[in-house]
Coordinates of C-alpha atoms (C1' of nucleotides) in Angstrom, one line a residue:
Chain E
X445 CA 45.5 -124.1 54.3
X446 CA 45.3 -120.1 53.5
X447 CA 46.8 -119.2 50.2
X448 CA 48.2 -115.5 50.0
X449 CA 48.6 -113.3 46.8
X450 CA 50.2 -110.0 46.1
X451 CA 46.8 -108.6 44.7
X452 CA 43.2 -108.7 45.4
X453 CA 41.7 -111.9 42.8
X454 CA 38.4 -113.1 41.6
X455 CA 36.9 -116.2 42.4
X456 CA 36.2 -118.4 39.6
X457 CA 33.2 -120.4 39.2
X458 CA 31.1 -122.2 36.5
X459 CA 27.7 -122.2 35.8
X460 CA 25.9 -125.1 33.4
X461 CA 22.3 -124.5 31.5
X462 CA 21.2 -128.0 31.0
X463 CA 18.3 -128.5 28.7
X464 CA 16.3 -131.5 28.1
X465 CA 13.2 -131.8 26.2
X466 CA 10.0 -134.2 27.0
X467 CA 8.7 -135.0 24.0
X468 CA 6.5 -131.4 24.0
X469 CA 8.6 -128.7 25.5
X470 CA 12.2 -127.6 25.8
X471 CA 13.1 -127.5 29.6
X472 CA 15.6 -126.5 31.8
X473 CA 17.0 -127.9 35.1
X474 CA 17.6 -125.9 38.2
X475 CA 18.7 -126.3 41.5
X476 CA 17.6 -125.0 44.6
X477 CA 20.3 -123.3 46.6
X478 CA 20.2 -124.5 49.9
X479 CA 22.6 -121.2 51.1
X480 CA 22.7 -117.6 51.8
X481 CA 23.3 -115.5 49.3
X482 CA 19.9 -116.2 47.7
X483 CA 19.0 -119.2 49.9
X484 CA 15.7 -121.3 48.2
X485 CA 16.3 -119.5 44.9
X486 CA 16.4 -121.4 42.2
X487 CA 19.7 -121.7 40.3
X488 CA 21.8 -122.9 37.9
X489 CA 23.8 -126.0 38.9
X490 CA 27.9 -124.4 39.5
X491 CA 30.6 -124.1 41.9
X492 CA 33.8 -123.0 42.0
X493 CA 36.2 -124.3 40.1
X494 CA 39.6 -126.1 41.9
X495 CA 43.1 -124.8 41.2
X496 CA 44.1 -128.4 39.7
X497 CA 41.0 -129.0 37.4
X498 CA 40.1 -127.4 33.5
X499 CA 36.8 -125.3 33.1
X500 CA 35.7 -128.0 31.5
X501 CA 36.8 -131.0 34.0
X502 CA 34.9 -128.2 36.7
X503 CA 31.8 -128.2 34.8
X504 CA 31.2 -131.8 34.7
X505 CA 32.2 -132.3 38.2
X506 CA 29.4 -129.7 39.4
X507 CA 27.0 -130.9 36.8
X508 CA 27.2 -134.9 38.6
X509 CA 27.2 -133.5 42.0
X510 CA 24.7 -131.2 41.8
X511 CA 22.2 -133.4 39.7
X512 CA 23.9 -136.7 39.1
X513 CA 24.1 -135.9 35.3
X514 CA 27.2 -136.9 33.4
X515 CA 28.8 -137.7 30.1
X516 CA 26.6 -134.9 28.4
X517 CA 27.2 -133.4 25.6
X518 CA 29.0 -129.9 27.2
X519 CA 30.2 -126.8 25.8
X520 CA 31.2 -123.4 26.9
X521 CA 28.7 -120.3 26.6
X522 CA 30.4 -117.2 27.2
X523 CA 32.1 -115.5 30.9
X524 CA 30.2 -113.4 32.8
X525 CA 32.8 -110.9 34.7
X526 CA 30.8 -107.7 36.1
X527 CA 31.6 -106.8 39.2
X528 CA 28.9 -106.9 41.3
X529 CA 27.2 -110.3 40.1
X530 CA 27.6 -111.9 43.7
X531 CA 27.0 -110.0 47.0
X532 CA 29.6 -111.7 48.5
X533 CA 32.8 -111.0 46.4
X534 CA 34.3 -110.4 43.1
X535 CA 32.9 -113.9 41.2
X536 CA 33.4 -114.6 37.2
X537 CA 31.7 -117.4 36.2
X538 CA 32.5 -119.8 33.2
X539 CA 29.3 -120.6 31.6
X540 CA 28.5 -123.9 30.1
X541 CA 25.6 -125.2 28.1
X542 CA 24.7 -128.7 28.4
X543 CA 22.1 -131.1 26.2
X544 CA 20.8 -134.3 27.7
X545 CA 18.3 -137.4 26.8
X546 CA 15.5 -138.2 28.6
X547 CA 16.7 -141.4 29.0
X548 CA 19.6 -139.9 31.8
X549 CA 16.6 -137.8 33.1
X550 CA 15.9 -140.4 36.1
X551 CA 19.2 -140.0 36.6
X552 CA 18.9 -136.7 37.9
X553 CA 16.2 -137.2 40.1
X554 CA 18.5 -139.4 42.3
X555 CA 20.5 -136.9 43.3
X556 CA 20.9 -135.9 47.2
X557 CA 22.8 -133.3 46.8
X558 CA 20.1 -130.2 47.0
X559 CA 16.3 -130.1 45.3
X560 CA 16.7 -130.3 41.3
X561 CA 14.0 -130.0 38.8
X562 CA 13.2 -129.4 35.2
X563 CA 11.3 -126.2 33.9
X564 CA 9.7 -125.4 30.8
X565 CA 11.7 -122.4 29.0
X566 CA 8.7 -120.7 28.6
X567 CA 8.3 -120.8 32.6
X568 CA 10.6 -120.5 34.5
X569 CA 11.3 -118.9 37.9
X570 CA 13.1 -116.1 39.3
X571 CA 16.9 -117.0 39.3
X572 CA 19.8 -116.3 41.6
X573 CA 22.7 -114.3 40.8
X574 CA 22.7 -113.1 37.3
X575 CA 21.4 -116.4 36.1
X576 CA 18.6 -114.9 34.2
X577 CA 20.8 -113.4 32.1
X578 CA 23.1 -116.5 31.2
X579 CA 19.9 -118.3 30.5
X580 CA 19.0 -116.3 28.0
X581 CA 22.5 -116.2 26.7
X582 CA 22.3 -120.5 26.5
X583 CA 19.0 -120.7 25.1
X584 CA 19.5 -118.2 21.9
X585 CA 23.0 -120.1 21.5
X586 CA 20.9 -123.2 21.2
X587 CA 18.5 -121.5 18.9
X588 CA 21.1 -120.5 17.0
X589 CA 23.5 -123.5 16.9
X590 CA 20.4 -126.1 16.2
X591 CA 19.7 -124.2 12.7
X592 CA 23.5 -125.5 11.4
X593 CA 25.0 -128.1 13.0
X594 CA 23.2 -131.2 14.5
X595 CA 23.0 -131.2 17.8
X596 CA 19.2 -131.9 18.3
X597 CA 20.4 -135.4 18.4
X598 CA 21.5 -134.7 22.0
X599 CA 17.9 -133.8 23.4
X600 CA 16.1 -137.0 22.1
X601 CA 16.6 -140.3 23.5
X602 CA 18.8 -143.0 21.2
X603 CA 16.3 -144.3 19.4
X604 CA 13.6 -141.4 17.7
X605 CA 11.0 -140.8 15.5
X606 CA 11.1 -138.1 12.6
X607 CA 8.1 -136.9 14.4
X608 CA 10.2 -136.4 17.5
X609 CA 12.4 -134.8 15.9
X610 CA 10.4 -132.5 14.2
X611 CA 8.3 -131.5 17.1
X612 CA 11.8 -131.0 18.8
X613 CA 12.7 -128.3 16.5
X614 CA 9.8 -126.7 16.5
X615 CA 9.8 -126.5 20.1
X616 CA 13.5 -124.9 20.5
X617 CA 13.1 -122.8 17.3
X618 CA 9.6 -121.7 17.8
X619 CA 8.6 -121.8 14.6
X620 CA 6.2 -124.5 12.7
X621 CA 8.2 -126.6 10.1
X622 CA 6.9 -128.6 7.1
X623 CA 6.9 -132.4 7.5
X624 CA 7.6 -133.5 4.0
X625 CA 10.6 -130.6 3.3
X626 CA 11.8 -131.4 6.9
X627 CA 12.0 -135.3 6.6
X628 CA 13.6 -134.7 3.7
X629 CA 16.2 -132.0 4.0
X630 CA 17.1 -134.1 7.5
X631 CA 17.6 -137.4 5.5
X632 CA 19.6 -135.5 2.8
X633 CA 22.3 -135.1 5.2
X634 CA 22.3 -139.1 5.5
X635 CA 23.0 -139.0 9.4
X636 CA 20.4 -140.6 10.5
X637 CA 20.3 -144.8 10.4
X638 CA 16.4 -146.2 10.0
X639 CA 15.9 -149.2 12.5
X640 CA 14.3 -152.7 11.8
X641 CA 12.0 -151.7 14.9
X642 CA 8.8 -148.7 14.8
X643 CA 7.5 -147.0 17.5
X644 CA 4.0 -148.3 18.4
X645 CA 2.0 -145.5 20.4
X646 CA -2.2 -144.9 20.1
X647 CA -4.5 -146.5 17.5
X648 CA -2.9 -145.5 14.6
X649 CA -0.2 -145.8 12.3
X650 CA 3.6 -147.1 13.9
X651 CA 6.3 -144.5 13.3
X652 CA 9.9 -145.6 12.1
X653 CA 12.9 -145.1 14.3
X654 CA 16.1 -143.9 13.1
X655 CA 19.3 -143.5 14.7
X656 CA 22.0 -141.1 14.6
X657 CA 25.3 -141.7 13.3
X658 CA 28.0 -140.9 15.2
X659 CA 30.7 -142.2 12.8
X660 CA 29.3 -139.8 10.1
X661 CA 28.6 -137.4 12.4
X662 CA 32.5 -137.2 13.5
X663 CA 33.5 -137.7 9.6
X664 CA 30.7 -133.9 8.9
X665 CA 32.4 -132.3 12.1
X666 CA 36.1 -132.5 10.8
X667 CA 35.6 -130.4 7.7
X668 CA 33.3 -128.1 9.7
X669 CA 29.9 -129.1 8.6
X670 CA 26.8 -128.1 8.1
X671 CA 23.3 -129.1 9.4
X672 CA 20.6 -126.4 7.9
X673 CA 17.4 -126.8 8.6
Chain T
X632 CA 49.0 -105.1 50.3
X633 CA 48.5 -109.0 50.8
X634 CA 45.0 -110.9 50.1
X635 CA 44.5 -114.1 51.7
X636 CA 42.3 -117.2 50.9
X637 CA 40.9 -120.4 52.0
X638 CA 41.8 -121.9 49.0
X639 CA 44.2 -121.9 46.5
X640 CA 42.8 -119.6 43.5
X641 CA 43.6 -119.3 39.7
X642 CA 44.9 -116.0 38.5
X643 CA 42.5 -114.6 35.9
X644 CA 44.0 -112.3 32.7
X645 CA 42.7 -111.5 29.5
X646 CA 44.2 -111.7 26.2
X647 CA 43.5 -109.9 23.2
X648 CA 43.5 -111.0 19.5
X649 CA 43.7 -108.0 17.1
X650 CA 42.6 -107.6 13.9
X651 CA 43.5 -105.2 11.0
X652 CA 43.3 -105.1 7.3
X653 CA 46.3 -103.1 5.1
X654 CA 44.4 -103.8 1.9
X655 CA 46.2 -106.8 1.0
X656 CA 46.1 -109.0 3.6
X657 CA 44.3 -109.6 6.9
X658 CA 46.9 -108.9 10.0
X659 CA 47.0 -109.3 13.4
X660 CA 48.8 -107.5 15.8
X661 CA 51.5 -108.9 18.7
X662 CA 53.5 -107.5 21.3
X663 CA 57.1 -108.3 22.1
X664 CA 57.5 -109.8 26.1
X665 CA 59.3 -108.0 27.8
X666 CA 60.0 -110.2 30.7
X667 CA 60.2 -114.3 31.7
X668 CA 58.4 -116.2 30.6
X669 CA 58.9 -116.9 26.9
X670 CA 60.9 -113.3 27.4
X671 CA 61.5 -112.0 23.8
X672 CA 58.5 -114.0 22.1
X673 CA 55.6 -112.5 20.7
X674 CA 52.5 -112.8 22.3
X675 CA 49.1 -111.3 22.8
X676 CA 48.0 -108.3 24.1
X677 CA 46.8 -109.0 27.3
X678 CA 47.5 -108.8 31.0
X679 CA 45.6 -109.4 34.2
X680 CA 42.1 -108.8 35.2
X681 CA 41.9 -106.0 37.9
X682 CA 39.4 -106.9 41.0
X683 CA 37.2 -103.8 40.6
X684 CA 37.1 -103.8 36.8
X685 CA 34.8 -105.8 34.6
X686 CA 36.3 -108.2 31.6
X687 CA 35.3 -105.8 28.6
X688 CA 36.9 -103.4 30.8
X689 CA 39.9 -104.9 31.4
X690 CA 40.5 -106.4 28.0
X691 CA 40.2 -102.4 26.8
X692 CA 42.7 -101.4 29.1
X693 CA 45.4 -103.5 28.4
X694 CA 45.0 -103.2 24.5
X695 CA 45.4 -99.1 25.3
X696 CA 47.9 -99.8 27.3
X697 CA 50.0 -102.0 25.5
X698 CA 49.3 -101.3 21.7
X699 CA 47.5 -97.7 22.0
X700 CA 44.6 -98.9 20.6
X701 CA 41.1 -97.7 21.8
X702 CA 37.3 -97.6 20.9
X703 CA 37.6 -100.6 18.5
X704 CA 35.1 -103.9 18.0
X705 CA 35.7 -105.7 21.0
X706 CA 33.9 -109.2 21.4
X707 CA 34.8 -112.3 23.8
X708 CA 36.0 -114.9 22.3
X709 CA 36.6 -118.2 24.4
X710 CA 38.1 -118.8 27.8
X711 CA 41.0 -121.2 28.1
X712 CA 41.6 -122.5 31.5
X713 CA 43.8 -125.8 30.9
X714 CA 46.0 -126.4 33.8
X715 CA 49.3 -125.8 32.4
X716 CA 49.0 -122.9 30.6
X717 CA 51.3 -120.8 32.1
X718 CA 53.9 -122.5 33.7
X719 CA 54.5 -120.0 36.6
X720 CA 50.9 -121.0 38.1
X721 CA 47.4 -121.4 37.3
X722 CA 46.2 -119.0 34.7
X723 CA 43.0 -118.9 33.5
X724 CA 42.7 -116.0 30.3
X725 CA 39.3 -114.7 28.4
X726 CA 40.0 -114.1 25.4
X727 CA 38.9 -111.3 22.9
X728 CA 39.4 -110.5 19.6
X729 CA 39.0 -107.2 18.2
X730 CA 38.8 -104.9 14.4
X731 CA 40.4 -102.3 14.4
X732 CA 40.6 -99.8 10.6
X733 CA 43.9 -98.7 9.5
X734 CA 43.3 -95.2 10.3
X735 CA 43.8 -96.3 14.3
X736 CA 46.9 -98.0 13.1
X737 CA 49.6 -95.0 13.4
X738 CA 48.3 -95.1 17.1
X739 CA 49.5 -98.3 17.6
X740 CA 52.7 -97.2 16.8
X741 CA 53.3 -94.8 18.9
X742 CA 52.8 -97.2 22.0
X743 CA 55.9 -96.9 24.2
X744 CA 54.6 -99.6 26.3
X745 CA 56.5 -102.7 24.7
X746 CA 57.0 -103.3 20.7
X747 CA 53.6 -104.0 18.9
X748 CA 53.6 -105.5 15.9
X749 CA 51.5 -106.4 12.4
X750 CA 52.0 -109.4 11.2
X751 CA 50.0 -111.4 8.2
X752 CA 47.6 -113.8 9.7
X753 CA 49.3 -116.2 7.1
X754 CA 52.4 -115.9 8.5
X755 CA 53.0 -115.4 12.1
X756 CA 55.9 -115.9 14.1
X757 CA 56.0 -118.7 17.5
X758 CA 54.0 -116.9 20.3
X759 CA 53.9 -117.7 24.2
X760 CA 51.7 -119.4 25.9
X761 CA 49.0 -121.3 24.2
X762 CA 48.3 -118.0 22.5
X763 CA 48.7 -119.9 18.9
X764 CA 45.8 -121.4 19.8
X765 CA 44.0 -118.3 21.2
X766 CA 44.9 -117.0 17.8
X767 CA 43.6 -119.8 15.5
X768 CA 40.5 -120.2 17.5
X769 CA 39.9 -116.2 16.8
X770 CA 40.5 -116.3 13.1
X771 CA 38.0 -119.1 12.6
X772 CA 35.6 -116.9 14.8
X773 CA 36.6 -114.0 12.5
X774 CA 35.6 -116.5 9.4
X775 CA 32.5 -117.4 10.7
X776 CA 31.3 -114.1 11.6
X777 CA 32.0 -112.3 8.6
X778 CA 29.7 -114.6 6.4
X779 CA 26.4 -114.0 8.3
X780 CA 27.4 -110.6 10.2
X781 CA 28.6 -107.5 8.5
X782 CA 31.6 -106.8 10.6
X783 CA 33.8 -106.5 7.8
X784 CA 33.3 -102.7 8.4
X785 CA 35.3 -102.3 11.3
X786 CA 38.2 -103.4 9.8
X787 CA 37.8 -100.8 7.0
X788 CA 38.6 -97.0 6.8
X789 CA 35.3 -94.4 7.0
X790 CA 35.1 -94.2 3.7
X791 CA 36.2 -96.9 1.3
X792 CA 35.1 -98.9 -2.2
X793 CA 33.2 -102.2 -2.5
X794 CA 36.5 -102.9 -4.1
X795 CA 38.4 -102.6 -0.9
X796 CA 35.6 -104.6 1.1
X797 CA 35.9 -107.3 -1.6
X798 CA 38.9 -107.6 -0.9
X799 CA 39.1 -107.8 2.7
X800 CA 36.1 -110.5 2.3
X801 CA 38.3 -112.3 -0.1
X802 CA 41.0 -112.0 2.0
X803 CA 39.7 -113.2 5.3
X804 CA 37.6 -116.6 3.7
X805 CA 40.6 -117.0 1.4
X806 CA 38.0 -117.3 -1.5
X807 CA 37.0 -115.4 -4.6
X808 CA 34.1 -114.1 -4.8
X809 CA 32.4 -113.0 -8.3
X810 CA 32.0 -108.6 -8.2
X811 CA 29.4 -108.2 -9.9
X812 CA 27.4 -111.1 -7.8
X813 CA 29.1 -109.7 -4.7
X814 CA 28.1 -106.1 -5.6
X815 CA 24.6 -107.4 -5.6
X816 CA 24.3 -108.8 -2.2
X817 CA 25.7 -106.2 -0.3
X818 CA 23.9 -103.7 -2.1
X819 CA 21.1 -105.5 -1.3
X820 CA 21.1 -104.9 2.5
X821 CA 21.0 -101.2 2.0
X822 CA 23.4 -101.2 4.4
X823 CA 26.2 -98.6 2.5
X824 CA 25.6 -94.8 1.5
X825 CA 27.1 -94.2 -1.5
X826 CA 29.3 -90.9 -0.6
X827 CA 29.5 -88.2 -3.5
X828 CA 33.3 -88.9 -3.1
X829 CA 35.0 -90.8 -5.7
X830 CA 38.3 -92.7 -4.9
X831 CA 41.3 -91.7 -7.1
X832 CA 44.4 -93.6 -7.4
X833 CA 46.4 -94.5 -10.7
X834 CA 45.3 -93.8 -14.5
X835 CA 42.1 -95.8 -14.6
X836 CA 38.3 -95.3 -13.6
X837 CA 38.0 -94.0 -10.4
X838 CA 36.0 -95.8 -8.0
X839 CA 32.7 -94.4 -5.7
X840 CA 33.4 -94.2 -2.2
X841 CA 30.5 -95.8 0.0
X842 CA 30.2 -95.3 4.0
X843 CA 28.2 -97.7 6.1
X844 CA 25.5 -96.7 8.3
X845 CA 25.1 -97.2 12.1
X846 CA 21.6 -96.4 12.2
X847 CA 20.3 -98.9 10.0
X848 CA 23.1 -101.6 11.3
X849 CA 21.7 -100.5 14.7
X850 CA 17.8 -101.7 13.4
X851 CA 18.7 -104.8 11.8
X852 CA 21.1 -105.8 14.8
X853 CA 18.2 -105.8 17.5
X854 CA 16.1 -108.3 14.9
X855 CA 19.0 -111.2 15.0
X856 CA 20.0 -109.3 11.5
X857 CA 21.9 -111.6 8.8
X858 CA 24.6 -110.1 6.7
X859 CA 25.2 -113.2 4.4
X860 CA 27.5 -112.9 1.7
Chain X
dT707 C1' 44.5 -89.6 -29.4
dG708 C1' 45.5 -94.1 -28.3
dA709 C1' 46.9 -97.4 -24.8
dC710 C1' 46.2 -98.9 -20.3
dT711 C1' 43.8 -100.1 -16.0
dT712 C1' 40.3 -100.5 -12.9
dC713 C1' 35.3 -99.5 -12.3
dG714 C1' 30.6 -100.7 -12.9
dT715 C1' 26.8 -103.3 -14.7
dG716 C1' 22.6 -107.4 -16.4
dT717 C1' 21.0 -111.9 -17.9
dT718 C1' 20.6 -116.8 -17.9
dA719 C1' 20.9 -121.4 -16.0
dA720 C1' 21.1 -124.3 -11.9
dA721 C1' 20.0 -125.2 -7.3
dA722 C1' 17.5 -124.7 -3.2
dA723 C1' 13.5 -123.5 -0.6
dT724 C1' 8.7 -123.5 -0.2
dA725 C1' 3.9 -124.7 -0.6
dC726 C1' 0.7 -128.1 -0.7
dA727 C1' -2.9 -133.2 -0.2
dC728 C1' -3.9 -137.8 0.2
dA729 C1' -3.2 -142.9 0.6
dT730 C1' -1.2 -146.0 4.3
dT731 C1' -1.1 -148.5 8.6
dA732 C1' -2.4 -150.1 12.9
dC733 C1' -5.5 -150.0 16.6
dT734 C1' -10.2 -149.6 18.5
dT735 C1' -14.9 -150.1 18.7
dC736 C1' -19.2 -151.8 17.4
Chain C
dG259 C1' -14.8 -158.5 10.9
dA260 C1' -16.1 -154.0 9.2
dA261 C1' -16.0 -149.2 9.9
dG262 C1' -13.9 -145.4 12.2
dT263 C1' -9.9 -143.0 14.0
dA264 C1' -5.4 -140.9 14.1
dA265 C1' -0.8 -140.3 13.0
dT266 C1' 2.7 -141.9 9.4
dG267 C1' 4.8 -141.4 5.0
dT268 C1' 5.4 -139.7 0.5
dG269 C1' 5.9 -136.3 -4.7
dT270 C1' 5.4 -132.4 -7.5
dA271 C1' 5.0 -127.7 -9.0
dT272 C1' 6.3 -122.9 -8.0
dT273 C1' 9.2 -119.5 -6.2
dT274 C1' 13.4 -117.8 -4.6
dT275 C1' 18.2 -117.8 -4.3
dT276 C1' 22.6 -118.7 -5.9
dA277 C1' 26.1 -119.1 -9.4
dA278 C1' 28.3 -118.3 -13.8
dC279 C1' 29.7 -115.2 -17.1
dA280 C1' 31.8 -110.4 -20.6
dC281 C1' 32.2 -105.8 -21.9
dG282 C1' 31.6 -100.8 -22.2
dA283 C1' 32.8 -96.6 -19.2
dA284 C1' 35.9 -93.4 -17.0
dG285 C1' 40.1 -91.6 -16.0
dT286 C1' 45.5 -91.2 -16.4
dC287 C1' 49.6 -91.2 -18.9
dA288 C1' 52.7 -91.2 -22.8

DNA sequence: TGACTTCGTGTTAAAAATACACATTACTTC
DNA sequence: GAAGTAATGTGTATTTTTAACACGAAGTCA
């Protein structure tokens, strides 16, 4: 069915930058477009978005069909509107930022849709489109947002280490952080729940596991909370 | 001229949440519609997004068009794309917000375009749309940007006292804030020239008249600069 | 010249951030 | 089963930052 209009309009699209993290680096996933424009380029998972669905509701629907990922945590990055990001046509593209646990990792690789795979931040390929450029835009979002509110939670599986944690950080931010003021600035903020159960890896000492709170977390989110670290 | 598609497509506009500061309180400005829907509200600035032209561009263009207002601090904001936002058909809007200093003020005025308006940010009237929402999600932007990022500036005149920016700082968080420990920290950034104007008005003390400057705002932007106050 | 009003300034106490080292625990190997 | 190995877990002292607080100076007006 054709649809007519009085004026010339964009297509609409969104565009999702899903990190994960493996336990030593923060990594991306990217699909590989299986169609001209830019056919074999890697890419970040989108499509366009239907007349009867939210950005959001768009987002999430790409994200599953594109790498079987769903009920991540999701938020919206910022629209990219020049003119001549596709070839084709006049495109805008929502973009989205999505964290996800290792744990829905496996997840992802069952996905038949087209050829999707994690890359390290610090390597990754040439990208379709303008993707580059949203990339960047994501991953200093998630530098930025990591430093006050807690979302690193998001990146580690349900059940963590403060070591994981830590190395997690210092991964995303960059930086190297001190383990005594980090343990204890992150405990300050009493949103993270110890576990009767350690972590046994190696010949050496077994690490506690914590998990996070999500009824605190909710109760911190309301009045607009902090998480510094 | 008629455009045709395969499929149904969302029509894309951008809406603009304006800024000013009168001294006293923080305003924001809204136009009067002038035609169905919500004929007679007041709404946002805004209008739809032209095929050829970028979103920065377009956002710029309607705020000259319908409030008169040009060359002002122009950031993105959010884009809303629930369904039912408009109830002609789907609508999806990216949102801007802009600072704008009294002096541009009188040129908002003179619009002929439709009636523009100032209103307190404390006290605005119903508005169209889900513009309400546009509007708070733009003030807590404002909030949060002003305590790390020294944007208070645009919403001053060229030359003006640490009195005045107190005040527009006190204004916006809707906190006091100690002078003399306020003096301190923005001094601190040696990011204001003290001017060897003084600001005269009424039979008391009169005040020096500072000017901020690009150049070094300019050096500490490209380093992720903080502005904390 | 005295009253009035806003401008401009410094110090001290409290809190937060930073720097820093070693005993503990479990596994492995001899 | 004793010794070695490797990561965990913890406390204090120092520095830096933030917060609290009051009064003389400069100009106008009556």
């Amino acid at each position: 069915m054709k649809h007519t209009y009085e004026y010339s309009r964009a297509a609409l699209t969104v565009d999702c930058v899903v990190f994960g993290f493996d336990g030593g680096a923060l990594q991306v996933l990217l699909i590989r477009r299986g169609l001209a424009p830019f056919k074999d380029h890697w890419a970040l998972p989108g499509g366009f978005v239907r007349v009867e669905e939210t950005l959001d509701a768009a987002a999430r629907r790409e994200l599953e069909e594109e790498t079987g990922l769903k009920d991540l945590f999701l938020e919206q990055l910022y629209t990219f509107g020049t003119v001549n990001r596709d070839p084709r046509e006049r495109v805008v593209s929502v973009a989205y930022y999505a964290l996800t646990k290792p744990a829905d990792h496996t997840t992802a690789a069952s996905t038949d849709a087209a050829e999707a795979r994690w890359f390290p931040v610090s390597d990754i390929p040439p990208l379709a489109f303008d993707h580059a450029e949203i990339f960047a835009t994501a991953l200093a979002r998630l530098r930025g947002k990591l430093t006050y509110q807690p979302v690193g939670f998001e990146l580690l599986p349900p059940k963590f280490t403060l070591t994981q944690l830590q190395l997690l950080y210092e991964s995303v931010l960059g930086t190297h952080i001190d383990k005594r003021n980090f343990r204890k600035k992150v405990l300050s903020h009493d949103l993270l729940i110890p576990l009767k159960e350690q972590h046994r890896e190696g010949a050496h000492r077994p690490a506690q596991l914590f998990r996070f709170d999500p009824v605190k977390y909710e109760r911190l989110k309301k009045k607009g909370f902090l998480f510094e670290i």
